[in-house]
mmCIF file of C-alpha atoms and ligand atoms in Angstrom:
data_model
loop_
_atom_site.group_PDB
_atom_site.id
_atom_site.type_symbol
_atom_site.label_atom_id
_atom_site.label_comp_id
_atom_site.label_asym_id
_atom_site.label_seq_id
_atom_site.Cartn_x
_atom_site.Cartn_y
_atom_site.Cartn_z
ATOM 1 C CA MET A 1 163.744 72.656 -163.068
ATOM 2 C CA LYS A 2 160.126 73.251 -162.079
ATOM 3 C CA SER A 3 158.347 71.148 -159.550
ATOM 4 C CA VAL A 4 155.520 69.055 -161.056
ATOM 5 C CA THR A 5 152.074 68.841 -159.482
ATOM 6 C CA VAL A 6 149.302 66.665 -160.892
ATOM 7 C CA ILE A 7 145.587 67.280 -160.192
ATOM 8 C CA ILE A 8 143.272 64.474 -161.303
ATOM 9 C CA ASN A 9 139.489 64.389 -161.471
ATOM 10 C CA PRO A 10 138.895 60.632 -161.183
ATOM 11 C CA VAL A 11 135.351 60.887 -162.576
ATOM 12 C CA ALA A 12 136.182 63.032 -165.636
ATOM 13 C CA GLY A 13 135.530 61.384 -168.977
ATOM 14 C CA ASN A 14 133.766 58.539 -167.189
ATOM 15 C CA GLY A 15 137.031 57.396 -165.540
ATOM 16 C CA ARG A 16 139.268 58.127 -168.573
ATOM 17 C CA ALA A 17 141.259 60.645 -166.479
ATOM 18 C CA LEU A 18 142.119 57.975 -163.949
ATOM 19 C CA LYS A 19 143.248 55.559 -166.672
ATOM 20 C CA LYS A 20 145.444 58.218 -168.294
ATOM 21 C CA TRP A 21 147.045 58.951 -164.915
ATOM 22 C CA GLN A 22 147.681 55.243 -164.263
ATOM 23 C CA ASN A 23 149.680 55.178 -167.538
ATOM 24 C CA LEU A 24 151.696 58.316 -166.733
ATOM 25 C CA GLN A 25 152.246 57.722 -163.003
ATOM 26 C CA PRO A 26 155.255 55.312 -163.233
ATOM 27 C CA SER A 27 157.163 57.967 -165.219
ATOM 28 C CA LEU A 28 156.457 60.776 -162.751
ATOM 29 C CA PRO A 29 157.495 59.361 -159.360
ATOM 30 C CA GLU A 30 158.566 62.794 -158.062
ATOM 31 C CA ALA A 31 155.283 64.538 -158.828
ATOM 32 C CA THR A 32 153.031 65.812 -156.052
ATOM 33 C CA VAL A 33 149.597 64.324 -156.714
ATOM 34 C CA TYR A 34 146.135 65.491 -155.709
ATOM 35 C CA TYR A 35 142.794 63.827 -156.460
ATOM 36 C CA SER A 36 139.685 65.971 -156.734
ATOM 37 C CA GLU A 37 137.250 64.370 -154.295
ATOM 38 C CA TYR A 38 134.134 66.454 -154.964
ATOM 39 C CA PRO A 39 132.910 69.224 -157.291
ATOM 40 C CA ARG A 40 135.037 72.404 -156.925
ATOM 41 C CA HIS A 41 137.650 70.616 -154.793
ATOM 42 C CA ALA A 42 140.234 71.429 -157.504
ATOM 43 C CA VAL A 43 139.649 75.166 -156.857
ATOM 44 C CA SER A 44 140.799 74.826 -153.235
ATOM 45 C CA ILE A 45 143.702 72.525 -154.165
ATOM 46 C CA ALA A 46 144.920 75.165 -156.647
ATOM 47 C CA LYS A 47 144.421 78.034 -154.152
ATOM 48 C CA ASN A 48 146.595 76.199 -151.620
ATOM 49 C CA LEU A 49 149.331 75.738 -154.251
ATOM 50 C CA VAL A 50 149.303 79.483 -154.940
ATOM 51 C CA LYS A 51 149.987 80.182 -151.220
ATOM 52 C CA GLU A 52 153.261 78.201 -151.475
ATOM 53 C CA LYS A 53 154.626 80.700 -154.059
ATOM 54 C CA ILE A 54 156.773 78.042 -155.799
ATOM 55 C CA ALA A 55 157.304 77.986 -159.595
ATOM 56 C CA ARG A 56 155.628 74.815 -160.708
ATOM 57 C CA LEU A 57 154.051 73.038 -163.632
ATOM 58 C CA VAL A 58 150.494 71.966 -162.814
ATOM 59 C CA ILE A 59 149.222 69.117 -164.984
ATOM 60 C CA VAL A 60 145.424 68.876 -164.878
ATOM 61 C CA ILE A 61 144.044 65.477 -165.854
ATOM 62 C CA GLY A 62 140.345 65.892 -166.592
ATOM 63 C CA GLY A 63 137.865 67.713 -168.775
ATOM 64 C CA ASP A 64 136.995 71.381 -169.240
ATOM 65 C CA GLY A 65 135.252 71.511 -165.836
ATOM 66 C CA THR A 66 138.393 70.462 -163.962
ATOM 67 C CA VAL A 67 140.670 72.778 -165.963
ATOM 68 C CA HIS A 68 138.210 75.588 -165.259
ATOM 69 C CA GLU A 69 138.429 74.917 -161.498
ATOM 70 C CA VAL A 70 142.249 74.852 -161.460
ATOM 71 C CA ILE A 71 142.485 78.067 -163.481
ATOM 72 C CA GLU A 72 139.987 79.730 -161.133
ATOM 73 C CA GLY A 73 142.178 78.690 -158.196
ATOM 74 C CA THR A 74 145.434 79.914 -159.742
ATOM 75 C CA LYS A 75 144.216 83.492 -160.320
ATOM 76 C CA GLY A 76 146.999 86.013 -159.745
ATOM 77 C CA ALA A 77 149.821 83.434 -159.772
ATOM 78 C CA PRO A 78 151.720 83.804 -163.068
ATOM 79 C CA TRP A 79 154.563 81.657 -161.638
ATOM 80 C CA ILE A 80 152.288 78.615 -161.974
ATOM 81 C CA GLU A 81 152.094 77.084 -165.479
ATOM 82 C CA VAL A 82 148.990 75.081 -166.276
ATOM 83 C CA VAL A 83 148.755 72.377 -168.959
ATOM 84 C CA ALA A 84 146.117 69.692 -169.357
ATOM 85 C CA VAL A 85 145.919 66.028 -170.210
ATOM 86 C CA SER A 86 142.550 66.036 -172.017
ATOM 87 C CA ALA A 87 140.423 63.333 -170.489
ATOM 88 C CA GLY A 88 136.889 64.743 -170.490
ATOM 89 C CA SER A 89 134.142 64.425 -173.038
ATOM 90 C CA GLY A 90 134.151 67.910 -174.650
ATOM 91 C CA ASN A 91 137.768 69.053 -174.177
ATOM 92 C CA ASP A 92 137.413 72.494 -175.785
ATOM 93 C CA PHE A 93 140.312 73.792 -173.635
ATOM 94 C CA GLY A 94 142.709 71.497 -175.494
ATOM 95 C CA ARG A 95 141.646 72.780 -178.916
ATOM 96 C CA THR A 96 143.441 76.104 -178.227
ATOM 97 C CA PHE A 97 145.532 75.691 -175.094
ATOM 98 C CA THR A 98 148.272 73.116 -174.765
ATOM 99 C CA THR A 99 147.633 69.546 -173.792
ATOM 100 C CA VAL A 100 150.256 66.943 -172.967
ATOM 101 C CA ASP A 101 149.840 63.235 -173.523
ATOM 102 C CA SER A 102 153.230 61.633 -173.074
ATOM 103 C CA LEU A 103 156.222 61.811 -170.751
ATOM 104 C CA GLU A 104 158.266 63.498 -173.536
ATOM 105 C CA ASP A 105 155.665 66.288 -173.795
ATOM 106 C CA ILE A 106 155.793 66.804 -170.037
ATOM 107 C CA GLN A 107 159.614 66.819 -169.941
ATOM 108 C CA ASP A 108 159.655 69.607 -172.554
ATOM 109 C CA PHE A 109 157.744 71.776 -170.114
ATOM 110 C CA VAL A 110 159.652 70.743 -166.997
ATOM 111 C CA GLU A 111 163.084 71.358 -168.504
ATOM 112 C CA THR A 112 162.471 74.571 -170.436
ATOM 113 C CA SER A 113 163.335 77.789 -168.667
ATOM 114 C CA ALA A 114 161.816 79.968 -171.407
ATOM 115 C CA PRO A 115 159.032 82.112 -169.985
ATOM 116 C CA VAL A 116 155.551 80.934 -170.911
ATOM 117 C CA LYS A 117 153.311 83.480 -172.640
ATOM 118 C CA GLN A 118 150.649 84.999 -170.453
ATOM 119 C CA MET A 119 147.007 84.436 -171.452
ATOM 120 C CA ARG A 120 143.922 86.528 -170.756
ATOM 121 C CA ILE A 121 140.939 84.986 -168.990
ATOM 122 C CA GLY A 122 137.315 86.142 -168.979
ATOM 123 C CA ARG A 123 135.162 87.269 -166.090
ATOM 124 C CA MET A 124 131.338 87.200 -166.063
ATOM 125 C CA HIS A 125 130.013 89.334 -163.250
ATOM 126 C CA THR A 126 126.382 89.341 -162.095
ATOM 127 C CA SER A 127 126.291 91.041 -158.713
ATOM 128 C CA PRO A 128 127.228 89.580 -156.214
ATOM 129 C CA LYS A 129 128.602 86.645 -158.200
ATOM 130 C CA GLU A 130 131.755 86.478 -160.293
ATOM 131 C CA MET A 131 132.567 83.604 -162.655
ATOM 132 C CA VAL A 132 135.885 82.917 -164.350
ATOM 133 C CA PHE A 133 135.780 81.656 -167.928
ATOM 134 C CA ILE A 134 138.655 80.310 -169.954
ATOM 135 C CA ASN A 135 136.693 79.286 -173.048
ATOM 136 C CA ASN A 136 133.303 80.996 -172.946
ATOM 137 C CA SER A 137 130.321 82.043 -170.860
ATOM 138 C CA GLY A 138 126.764 82.764 -171.901
ATOM 139 C CA TYR A 139 123.026 82.480 -171.439
ATOM 140 C CA GLY A 140 120.130 80.732 -173.124
ATOM 141 C CA PHE A 141 119.388 77.512 -174.954
ATOM 142 C CA ASP A 142 122.827 75.847 -174.659
ATOM 143 C CA ALA A 143 123.085 76.693 -170.938
ATOM 144 C CA LYS A 144 119.614 75.195 -170.391
ATOM 145 C CA VAL A 145 120.768 71.948 -172.036
ATOM 146 C CA VAL A 146 123.841 71.845 -169.740
ATOM 147 C CA TYR A 147 121.673 72.553 -166.700
ATOM 148 C CA GLU A 148 119.101 69.877 -167.558
ATOM 149 C CA ALA A 149 121.846 67.322 -168.318
ATOM 150 C CA ASN A 150 123.439 67.867 -164.908
ATOM 151 C CA GLN A 151 120.057 67.322 -163.238
ATOM 152 C CA SER A 152 119.383 64.178 -165.229
ATOM 153 C CA ILE A 153 119.645 60.802 -163.490
ATOM 154 C CA TRP A 154 120.010 59.297 -166.969
ATOM 155 C CA LYS A 155 123.359 61.067 -167.465
ATOM 156 C CA LYS A 156 124.833 59.235 -164.456
ATOM 157 C CA ARG A 157 123.291 55.910 -165.476
ATOM 158 C CA LEU A 158 124.402 56.126 -169.119
ATOM 159 C CA ASN A 159 127.865 57.456 -168.148
ATOM 160 C CA ARG A 160 128.574 54.010 -166.691
ATOM 161 C CA PHE A 161 128.401 52.663 -170.240
ATOM 162 C CA GLY A 162 130.214 55.661 -171.775
ATOM 163 C CA LEU A 163 126.908 56.881 -173.268
ATOM 164 C CA GLY A 164 126.443 60.102 -171.264
ATOM 165 C CA LYS A 165 126.459 62.176 -174.474
ATOM 166 C CA VAL A 166 123.183 60.563 -175.548
ATOM 167 C CA VAL A 167 121.502 62.602 -172.800
ATOM 168 C CA TYR A 168 122.807 65.839 -174.358
ATOM 169 C CA TYR A 169 121.507 64.877 -177.817
ATOM 170 C CA GLY A 170 118.099 64.030 -176.328
ATOM 171 C CA LEU A 171 117.970 67.317 -174.419
ATOM 172 C CA VAL A 172 118.989 69.365 -177.471
ATOM 173 C CA VAL A 173 115.997 67.890 -179.312
ATOM 174 C CA ARG A 174 113.678 68.447 -176.322
ATOM 175 C CA GLU A 175 114.789 72.083 -175.891
ATOM 176 C CA LEU A 176 114.487 72.678 -179.642
ATOM 177 C CA VAL A 177 110.810 71.867 -179.254
ATOM 178 C CA THR A 178 110.116 73.583 -175.913
ATOM 179 C CA TYR A 179 112.619 76.454 -175.461
ATOM 180 C CA GLN A 180 111.064 79.946 -175.483
ATOM 181 C CA PRO A 181 113.403 82.529 -177.073
ATOM 182 C CA THR A 182 113.498 85.910 -175.279
ATOM 183 C CA SER A 183 114.580 89.507 -175.854
ATOM 184 C CA LEU A 184 118.073 90.595 -174.937
ATOM 185 C CA GLN A 185 119.913 93.902 -174.670
ATOM 186 C CA LEU A 186 123.617 93.787 -175.380
ATOM 187 C CA LYS A 187 125.941 96.746 -174.831
ATOM 188 C CA VAL A 188 129.321 96.277 -176.506
ATOM 189 C CA ASP A 189 131.630 98.946 -175.073
ATOM 190 C CA ASP A 190 129.512 102.085 -175.866
ATOM 191 C CA GLU A 191 127.181 100.577 -178.487
ATOM 192 C CA ASN A 192 123.683 99.351 -177.595
ATOM 193 C CA HIS A 193 121.978 96.499 -179.469
ATOM 194 C CA THR A 194 118.547 94.978 -178.902
ATOM 195 C CA PHE A 195 117.652 91.476 -180.073
ATOM 196 C CA HIS A 196 114.309 89.686 -180.109
ATOM 197 C CA ASP A 197 113.654 85.980 -180.337
ATOM 198 C CA VAL A 198 117.127 85.192 -178.918
ATOM 199 C CA TRP A 199 118.156 81.539 -178.589
ATOM 200 C CA PHE A 200 121.479 82.140 -176.943
ATOM 201 C CA VAL A 201 124.322 84.582 -176.406
ATOM 202 C CA VAL A 202 127.873 83.436 -175.741
ATOM 203 C CA VAL A 203 130.940 85.550 -174.939
ATOM 204 C CA CYS A 204 134.126 83.798 -176.085
ATOM 205 C CA ASN A 205 137.785 84.038 -175.103
ATOM 206 C CA GLN A 206 138.775 81.252 -177.490
ATOM 207 C CA ALA A 207 137.195 79.952 -180.678
ATOM 208 C CA TYR A 208 135.659 76.616 -179.625
ATOM 209 C CA PHE A 209 132.518 75.754 -177.694
ATOM 210 C CA GLY A 210 130.165 72.821 -177.113
ATOM 211 C CA GLY A 211 132.815 70.149 -177.708
ATOM 212 C CA GLY A 212 134.495 71.189 -180.970
ATOM 213 C CA MET A 213 132.245 73.833 -182.562
ATOM 214 C CA LYS A 214 134.407 76.738 -183.805
ATOM 215 C CA ILE A 215 131.676 79.254 -183.076
ATOM 216 C CA SER A 216 133.871 82.330 -182.569
ATOM 217 C CA PRO A 217 136.720 82.003 -185.102
ATOM 218 C CA HIS A 218 138.352 85.349 -184.215
ATOM 219 C CA SER A 219 138.598 84.744 -180.469
ATOM 220 C CA ASN A 220 142.159 84.546 -179.197
ATOM 221 C CA PRO A 221 143.160 84.376 -175.519
ATOM 222 C CA GLU A 222 146.415 86.205 -176.305
ATOM 223 C CA ASP A 223 144.650 89.430 -177.311
ATOM 224 C CA ASP A 224 142.855 92.094 -175.280
ATOM 225 C CA PHE A 225 139.372 91.426 -176.680
ATOM 226 C CA LEU A 226 136.415 89.151 -176.162
ATOM 227 C CA GLU A 227 133.847 88.271 -178.835
ATOM 228 C CA ALA A 228 130.097 87.834 -178.375
ATOM 229 C CA THR A 229 127.884 85.717 -180.613
ATOM 230 C CA VAL A 230 124.098 86.220 -180.530
ATOM 231 C CA VAL A 231 121.800 83.761 -182.293
ATOM 232 C CA SER A 232 118.273 85.123 -182.791
ATOM 233 C CA GLY A 233 115.300 85.249 -185.171
ATOM 234 C CA ILE A 234 115.612 81.714 -186.490
ATOM 235 C CA SER A 235 113.087 78.862 -186.546
ATOM 236 C CA ARG A 236 113.572 75.808 -184.313
ATOM 237 C CA TRP A 237 114.618 73.452 -187.060
ATOM 238 C CA LYS A 238 116.868 75.959 -188.814
ATOM 239 C CA LEU A 239 118.700 76.310 -185.486
ATOM 240 C CA LEU A 240 119.572 72.622 -185.640
ATOM 241 C CA VAL A 241 120.942 73.113 -189.175
ATOM 242 C CA LEU A 242 122.868 76.165 -187.909
ATOM 243 C CA PHE A 243 124.730 73.984 -185.382
ATOM 244 C CA GLY A 244 125.773 71.809 -188.328
ATOM 245 C CA THR A 245 127.100 74.821 -190.285
ATOM 246 C CA VAL A 246 129.353 75.789 -187.347
ATOM 247 C CA PHE A 247 131.573 72.782 -188.100
ATOM 248 C CA LEU A 248 132.075 74.186 -191.638
ATOM 249 C CA GLY A 249 132.469 77.809 -190.454
ATOM 250 C CA TRP A 250 129.462 78.954 -192.548
ATOM 251 C CA HIS A 251 127.408 80.166 -189.573
ATOM 252 C CA THR A 252 129.219 83.536 -189.489
ATOM 253 C CA LYS A 253 127.523 84.465 -192.801
ATOM 254 C CA LEU A 254 123.965 83.755 -191.594
ATOM 255 C CA ALA A 255 121.597 86.663 -190.780
ATOM 256 C CA ALA A 256 120.578 84.903 -187.551
ATOM 257 C CA VAL A 257 124.160 85.061 -186.223
ATOM 258 C CA LYS A 258 125.578 88.395 -185.062
ATOM 259 C CA GLN A 259 129.144 88.690 -183.762
ATOM 260 C CA PHE A 260 130.822 91.555 -181.921
ATOM 261 C CA SER A 261 134.338 92.164 -180.669
ATOM 262 C CA GLY A 262 134.989 94.395 -177.654
ATOM 263 C CA THR A 263 136.378 94.772 -174.166
ATOM 264 C CA ARG A 264 133.173 95.070 -172.127
ATOM 265 C CA PHE A 265 129.804 93.373 -172.742
ATOM 266 C CA GLU A 266 126.694 94.193 -170.712
ATOM 267 C CA LEU A 267 123.771 91.786 -170.956
ATOM 268 C CA THR A 268 120.211 92.355 -169.752
ATOM 269 C CA THR A 269 117.189 90.167 -170.397
ATOM 270 C CA SER A 270 113.383 90.373 -170.550
ATOM 271 C CA ALA A 271 112.886 86.907 -168.989
ATOM 272 C CA PRO A 272 114.945 84.644 -166.665
ATOM 273 C CA LEU A 273 117.852 83.026 -168.490
ATOM 274 C CA ILE A 274 120.020 80.102 -167.420
ATOM 275 C CA GLY A 275 123.763 80.709 -167.660
ATOM 276 C CA HIS A 276 126.962 78.728 -168.023
ATOM 277 C CA ALA A 277 130.678 79.366 -167.677
ATOM 278 C CA ASP A 278 132.858 76.915 -169.617
ATOM 279 C CA GLY A 279 129.874 74.585 -169.921
ATOM 280 C CA GLU A 280 129.128 74.452 -166.168
ATOM 281 C CA TYR A 281 125.886 75.917 -164.790
ATOM 282 C CA SER A 282 126.566 79.453 -163.510
ATOM 283 C CA GLY A 283 123.135 80.564 -162.207
ATOM 284 C CA GLN A 284 120.257 82.591 -163.603
ATOM 285 C CA LEU A 285 120.181 86.061 -165.150
ATOM 286 C CA LEU A 286 116.918 87.731 -164.078
ATOM 287 C CA PRO A 287 115.144 90.767 -165.578
ATOM 288 C CA GLY A 288 116.722 93.798 -163.880
ATOM 289 C CA ASP A 289 120.110 92.058 -163.433
ATOM 290 C CA VAL A 290 123.115 93.112 -165.495
ATOM 291 C CA ALA A 291 125.740 90.538 -166.476
ATOM 292 C CA VAL A 292 129.075 92.117 -167.369
ATOM 293 C CA ALA A 293 131.738 90.204 -169.296
ATOM 294 C CA THR A 294 135.292 91.590 -169.331
ATOM 295 C CA LEU A 295 138.833 90.231 -169.275
ATOM 296 C CA TYR A 296 140.729 90.001 -165.993
ATOM 297 C CA GLN A 297 143.684 92.346 -165.655
ATOM 298 C CA GLU A 298 145.690 89.412 -164.267
ATOM 299 C CA THR A 299 147.196 86.946 -166.746
ATOM 300 C CA TRP A 300 147.739 83.188 -166.553
ATOM 301 C CA ALA A 301 150.730 81.134 -167.711
ATOM 302 C CA MET A 302 149.094 78.712 -170.122
ATOM 303 C CA PRO A 303 150.894 77.752 -173.295
ATOM 304 C CA ILE A 304 148.743 77.633 -176.448
ATOM 305 C CA GLN A 305 148.910 75.022 -179.194
ATOM 306 C CA SER A 306 150.497 77.225 -181.883
ATOM 307 C CA GLU A 307 153.651 77.630 -179.779
ATOM 308 C CA ARG A 308 154.609 73.979 -179.997
HETATM 309 N N1 ATP M 401 135.462 63.256 -157.033
HETATM 310 C C1 ATP M 401 134.489 63.846 -157.736
HETATM 311 N N2 ATP M 401 133.240 63.286 -157.781
HETATM 312 C C2 ATP M 401 132.257 63.815 -158.524
HETATM 313 N N3 ATP M 401 132.404 64.944 -159.276
HETATM 314 C C3 ATP M 401 133.611 65.541 -159.274
HETATM 315 C C4 ATP M 401 134.710 65.043 -158.510
HETATM 316 N N4 ATP M 401 135.778 65.847 -158.698
HETATM 317 C C5 ATP M 401 135.370 66.825 -159.546
HETATM 318 N N5 ATP M 401 134.084 66.648 -159.900
HETATM 319 C C6 ATP M 401 133.268 67.417 -160.859
HETATM 320 O O1 ATP M 401 133.210 66.682 -162.082
HETATM 321 C C7 ATP M 401 132.687 67.554 -163.083
HETATM 322 C C8 ATP M 401 133.060 67.113 -164.469
HETATM 323 O O2 ATP M 401 134.434 67.239 -164.658
HETATM 324 P P1 ATP M 401 135.081 67.545 -166.096
HETATM 325 O O3 ATP M 401 134.342 68.640 -166.769
HETATM 326 O O4 ATP M 401 136.530 67.701 -165.884
HETATM 327 O O5 ATP M 401 134.849 66.189 -166.897
HETATM 328 P P2 ATP M 401 133.858 65.890 -168.100
HETATM 329 O O6 ATP M 401 132.509 66.449 -167.819
HETATM 330 O O7 ATP M 401 133.973 64.440 -168.346
HETATM 331 O O8 ATP M 401 134.563 66.656 -169.304
HETATM 332 P P3 ATP M 401 134.132 67.890 -170.290
HETATM 333 O O9 ATP M 401 133.706 69.047 -169.428
HETATM 334 O O10 ATP M 401 135.360 68.209 -171.102
HETATM 335 O O11 ATP M 401 133.013 67.361 -171.112
HETATM 336 C C9 ATP M 401 133.175 68.942 -162.676
HETATM 337 O O12 ATP M 401 132.061 69.785 -162.568
HETATM 338 C C10 ATP M 401 133.842 68.739 -161.294
HETATM 339 O O13 ATP M 401 133.471 69.731 -160.372
#
């Protein structure tokens, strides 16, 4: 029997995480419980768990940001299994990896002694910084929207009424009007590609991004490859239509969308670009910098949906 540890982000999903935990708590009296008290606190909680070297099931109650932090903290500890109770607003993690919602789901994991498959996780390196990504990491338009949303006082105000997403929609429209596409060089393993008029580039470890868009259908965290999607040479309003086609899977046939599979991706830019890792701001890529996306050699014990 594994020991159960619960990590909750009380602000995720505008308090939804806390409500979900209040429902589960009476059934898990033995669980060790930690609350994330500030951004990136879950990274240090997870790092401290790794030091104990005990086989355990870690249940993360939060959104993609909180799962990202716990996974970052459990690097190099395949004896720790991570599952999530989806309680954020986007929840792309739970579209591929396993989520639990009831006590029965949790018991399945606690009681099974079958080894959990090991998953690959991405790494975006821009010297001297290194970012983990479970879902995806990239640069450009979408990262700018994330960055602006996190700066916005309106996001906090509207979140109180569960309307935080309105800020994202507003910013997508604003950036559609004001964003200046740039040139980008992409090296996929040994092949060089140059793009002009680039809106965004995203390197994916799993298929979904942006809260349910299956942008990279061939991405699979069980394999040894990452996939990059570059969107370039498209007018502002066609880009909006393109986002709509992603839900139908038609975007992969458009000339403005180029996709590559590989093991190492080098990105360089002609103008400063804002970046994200799993939808959280990850800093700027400046002309002269090289961002390198690869998979970590280490693996993580995270069941994926198809196994259940
Ligand atoms: N006690 C806290 N107070 C404020 N922010 C916190 C706290 N604990 C964690 N955070 C931060 O909250 C942010 C949002 O968390 P998370 O992404 O899990 O929820 P979400 O934004 O609602 O969901 P999603 O990313 O799926 O849309 C994370 O960046 C995390 O660092």
